[in-house]
Structures are given as C-alpha cells and as structure tokens.
Amino acid sequence: MPTVLVTGSNRGIGLEFCRQYAEAGWKVLACCRRPEQASNLRGLATEWPSVSIHQLEVENFDQIDALAHALASEPIDVLINNAGVYGGSSQNILGTLDYDLWARVLKINTQAPVKMTEAFLPHVLRSQRKLVLAITSLMGSMGDNSSGGAILYRTSKAALNAAMKSIAIDLKPRGIGVLILHPGWVKTDMGGSNAPTSPAESVAGLRRVIEDFKPGDSGRFLDFRGRELPW
C-alpha cells in the first residue's frame, strides 16, 4: 500500500487529497493544526481506517522534526506540502504592509515546505515513488503578474517556486522527483465562492499529473491540467 503525507489536511484541497487517496487505497498521513476541530477529517478517518491524523503546526519546526521522528518507520511515496496562508487583505498599498505578518507568511508558505522536505527526506528515500509536491499558486509567477497587489502572498509563492526548483536539481541524483503545482482557482476558504474549480476537480487533475510523473518532469511548474506555467 503506497503512502501519502498531506499537510493542511483539515479542509479544502488538503482534505480532498486525503479523501481521494483513501478511496484509491492509499495509506494517508493527514496533518493539521487542530485535529480536535477537524470534524470532516475525523469523519473521513472513521470511514477509512487507512487515514491517520497527526497534529502539526508547520510554522513550528520543532513539531516537524518531532513528527518525522515519530513516523521514522514510515516510507512516504508522495509528500504533499499543501498547508499555506494568504496573509490578509492589506497587501496592496505601500505604507500599510504588516512586516511581521509578511515574515509569518514567508515562514509558512516558503520555509515550512522546505523544512518538511528536509525532515521527511529519509522517509521519501525509502519509498517506491519518491515524489515531493509543493502546492503553489500562479500568483507566484512574475511572468503572469499583470495586476500587482497581494505582495505577501505573491512573494511567498515565488520564493517557494524558486526553492523547490533548486531542491529538484539537488535531489535528482538521489532519485527523488519534485513537482511545483498550481491547483487552479479553487472554491475553498482562500479561493472563495466565485472560484470556477471545485476541490474534487482540482485534486483529480493534480493526481493525474502525479500519476503521469516522469523523471524529466522534476522541477517543472505545472497547473492541475498538466500545463506548463511561466515563472
């Protein structure tokens, strides 16, 4: 039974990843900040015994190390770095930026996926599929940015893209693949109700990209339909 680890698994895209992988017969390591409040995730774990829930605050790097130690015996075929934050609405006008919040957004959206990859590298190396995912955003693309604004979020995702591109190159000799994936504009708490794509559609597309992965794909920036995106 292959194993997937998902951060930010209590809602939206993360929860849908857990649902679809459980239904496909995978072992699912579902990580979230407050398991006691994650009623939908707990319901999924009741329905599918292959789903286990693990408390994890990704901005707490000691917790990441502790969870990696606790799961030391687990090979992880696909590591999905999904947890992220937007950073609020005051991101557009110079003079109103919250720099402490910006630092937190960078830690959660950029540094935490790198730390997760570092901490769980031995687990991925022991697996069959050996794949690391970063769920990013087209808003991290400088080539696509024609509207400005969203400085905290855009910079965190642009930095994530750059970091994971480097990691893809660094890990290629060890047989680990890295995908940098844009899930689309999705109907979630972050994406809002006007988004055109459902979590189920997005995750189904992302899983097709994962299943079709070839070593030459490592380090590519793709959307949930498998289309190349501009950096």
XYZ file of C-alpha atoms in Angstrom:
231
model
C 0.000 0.000 0.000
C 1.595 3.319 -1.040
C 1.666 6.157 1.492
C 0.951 9.866 1.106
C 1.509 12.600 3.701
C -0.613 15.749 3.366
C -0.186 18.984 5.324
C -3.143 21.309 5.802
C -5.440 18.314 5.515
C -8.432 19.531 7.520
C -10.217 21.391 4.715
C -10.245 22.375 1.057
C -7.619 20.897 -1.235
C -5.817 19.079 1.590
C -8.980 17.319 2.757
C -9.838 16.370 -0.818
C -6.357 14.906 -1.326
C -6.935 12.741 1.751
C -10.368 11.671 0.537
C -9.284 10.736 -2.965
C -6.121 8.923 -1.903
C -8.034 6.974 0.771
C -10.628 5.952 -1.809
C -7.778 4.862 -4.118
C -6.444 2.502 -1.438
C -3.506 4.547 -0.170
C -2.326 4.940 3.400
C -2.905 8.591 4.289
C -0.952 10.534 6.912
C -3.167 13.582 7.397
C -1.566 16.523 9.201
C -3.376 19.577 10.531
C -3.074 22.184 13.265
C -6.105 21.267 15.370
C -7.298 17.673 14.871
C -9.909 18.083 17.609
C -11.651 20.739 15.475
C -11.253 18.940 12.140
C -14.661 17.259 12.103
C -14.678 16.486 8.366
C -11.214 14.955 8.545
C -12.112 12.922 11.617
C -15.194 11.669 9.789
C -13.008 10.636 6.867
C -10.669 8.759 9.220
C -13.650 6.940 10.703
C -14.816 5.920 7.233
C -11.346 4.912 6.040
C -9.091 3.186 8.609
C -6.109 3.807 6.312
C -6.305 7.514 7.271
C -4.402 8.567 10.410
C -4.493 12.120 11.759
C -1.381 13.858 13.099
C -1.208 17.204 14.863
C 1.212 19.531 13.098
C 1.688 23.292 13.025
C 4.032 23.720 10.058
C 5.468 27.006 11.289
C 6.732 25.136 14.373
C 9.849 23.438 13.052
C 10.384 21.514 16.295
C 6.994 19.895 15.686
C 8.045 18.969 12.161
C 11.176 17.267 13.496
C 9.181 15.506 16.217
C 6.629 14.172 13.726
C 9.365 12.986 11.386
C 10.901 11.109 14.322
C 7.537 9.637 15.354
C 6.950 8.427 11.784
C 10.517 7.220 11.310
C 9.423 3.748 10.194
C 7.042 5.081 7.506
C 8.152 5.193 3.873
C 6.362 8.112 2.202
C 5.759 7.750 -1.521
C 4.281 11.214 -2.049
C 4.914 14.147 0.304
C 2.342 16.881 -0.344
C 3.218 20.309 1.049
C -0.237 21.830 0.911
C -0.571 23.961 4.082
C -0.490 27.675 3.422
C -1.923 31.081 4.324
C -2.902 34.120 2.280
C -1.889 36.823 4.729
C -4.945 39.056 4.940
C -6.262 41.870 2.765
C -3.765 44.685 3.496
C -1.187 43.634 0.906
C -1.636 46.194 -1.830
C -0.741 49.688 -0.657
C 2.771 50.642 0.374
C 2.629 52.232 3.789
C 0.137 49.734 5.203
C 2.124 46.491 4.949
C 2.428 44.391 8.109
C 6.042 43.219 8.016
C 5.703 40.849 10.957
C 2.800 39.152 9.198
C 4.843 39.066 5.988
C 7.586 37.185 7.833
C 5.000 34.678 9.114
C 3.537 34.171 5.631
C 7.035 33.519 4.285
C 7.721 31.035 7.067
C 4.510 29.069 6.495
C 4.366 29.221 2.691
C 8.066 29.063 1.817
C 10.260 27.842 4.641
C 7.898 25.196 6.023
C 7.670 23.159 2.783
C 11.466 23.208 2.581
C 11.727 22.128 6.218
C 9.171 19.355 5.636
C 11.147 18.120 2.643
C 14.351 18.172 4.674
C 12.846 16.415 7.703
C 10.999 13.739 5.721
C 13.722 13.122 3.148
C 14.692 9.738 4.690
C 11.044 8.636 4.543
C 10.730 9.589 0.871
C 14.017 7.904 0.002
C 12.740 4.599 1.425
C 9.582 4.654 -0.689
C 8.852 3.348 -4.164
C 7.591 6.547 -5.806
C 9.918 9.112 -4.209
C 7.969 12.262 -5.009
C 7.720 15.649 -3.259
C 4.988 18.154 -4.126
C 4.673 21.831 -3.400
C 1.164 23.232 -3.818
C 1.921 26.740 -5.021
C -0.022 29.356 -6.988
C 0.072 31.104 -10.337
C 0.170 34.251 -8.189
C 3.794 33.348 -7.520
C 4.572 33.791 -11.215
C 6.365 37.023 -12.109
C 5.743 36.408 -15.801
C 1.989 36.236 -15.204
C 1.701 39.172 -12.801
C -0.221 41.913 -14.591
C -2.402 43.120 -11.709
C 0.031 43.775 -8.846
C -1.026 43.647 -5.203
C -1.006 40.610 -2.881
C 2.630 41.320 -2.051
C 2.843 38.975 0.957
C 1.255 36.029 -0.808
C 2.910 36.537 -4.198
C 6.406 36.803 -2.761
C 5.946 33.740 -0.557
C 4.850 31.611 -3.519
C 7.532 32.993 -5.844
C 10.125 32.127 -3.205
C 8.592 28.666 -2.767
C 8.822 28.080 -6.517
C 12.485 29.080 -6.552
C 13.329 26.931 -3.530
C 11.595 23.835 -4.888
C 13.230 24.288 -8.306
C 16.622 24.203 -6.580
C 15.592 21.224 -4.453
C 14.513 19.372 -7.612
C 18.004 19.805 -9.035
C 19.694 18.882 -5.749
C 17.612 15.722 -5.222
C 17.635 14.431 -8.798
C 20.835 12.364 -8.261
C 19.079 10.638 -5.331
C 16.120 9.617 -7.454
C 13.595 11.979 -5.864
C 11.231 13.949 -8.059
C 9.792 17.365 -7.234
C 6.638 18.910 -8.706
C 5.617 22.549 -8.263
C 1.853 22.532 -8.809
C -0.810 25.219 -9.177
C -4.224 23.786 -8.209
C -6.194 26.417 -10.099
C -8.592 28.943 -8.634
C -10.473 26.629 -6.301
C -13.652 27.011 -4.244
C -12.049 26.954 -0.786
C -11.921 29.299 2.190
C -8.971 31.022 0.496
C -10.256 30.887 -3.075
C -13.792 31.999 -2.272
C -17.178 31.002 -3.621
C -16.659 32.640 -7.032
C -13.799 30.313 -7.944
C -14.590 28.198 -11.031
C -12.946 24.952 -9.905
C -14.133 22.552 -7.196
C -11.659 20.865 -4.840
C -12.654 17.492 -6.320
C -11.865 18.630 -9.875
C -8.597 20.261 -8.851
C -7.322 17.293 -6.872
C -8.370 14.795 -9.544
C -6.301 16.789 -12.024
C -3.348 17.091 -9.655
C -3.425 13.340 -9.048
C -3.299 12.727 -12.802
C -0.201 14.929 -13.008
C 1.321 12.954 -10.123
C 0.490 9.596 -11.706
C 1.936 10.699 -15.057
C 5.180 11.945 -13.463
C 8.413 11.113 -15.284
C 11.930 11.986 -14.074
C 12.170 14.705 -16.716
C 9.200 16.462 -15.116
C 11.068 17.177 -11.892
C 11.237 20.880 -11.129
C 8.511 21.855 -13.581
C 5.852 24.455 -12.693
C 2.528 22.961 -13.811
C -1.173 23.521 -13.264
C -3.735 20.874 -12.370
C -4.295 20.143 -16.057
C -0.592 19.462 -16.587
C 0.052 22.716 -18.456
C 3.418 24.480 -18.122
C 3.221 27.834 -16.341
C 5.501 30.871 -16.661
C 7.963 31.545 -13.858
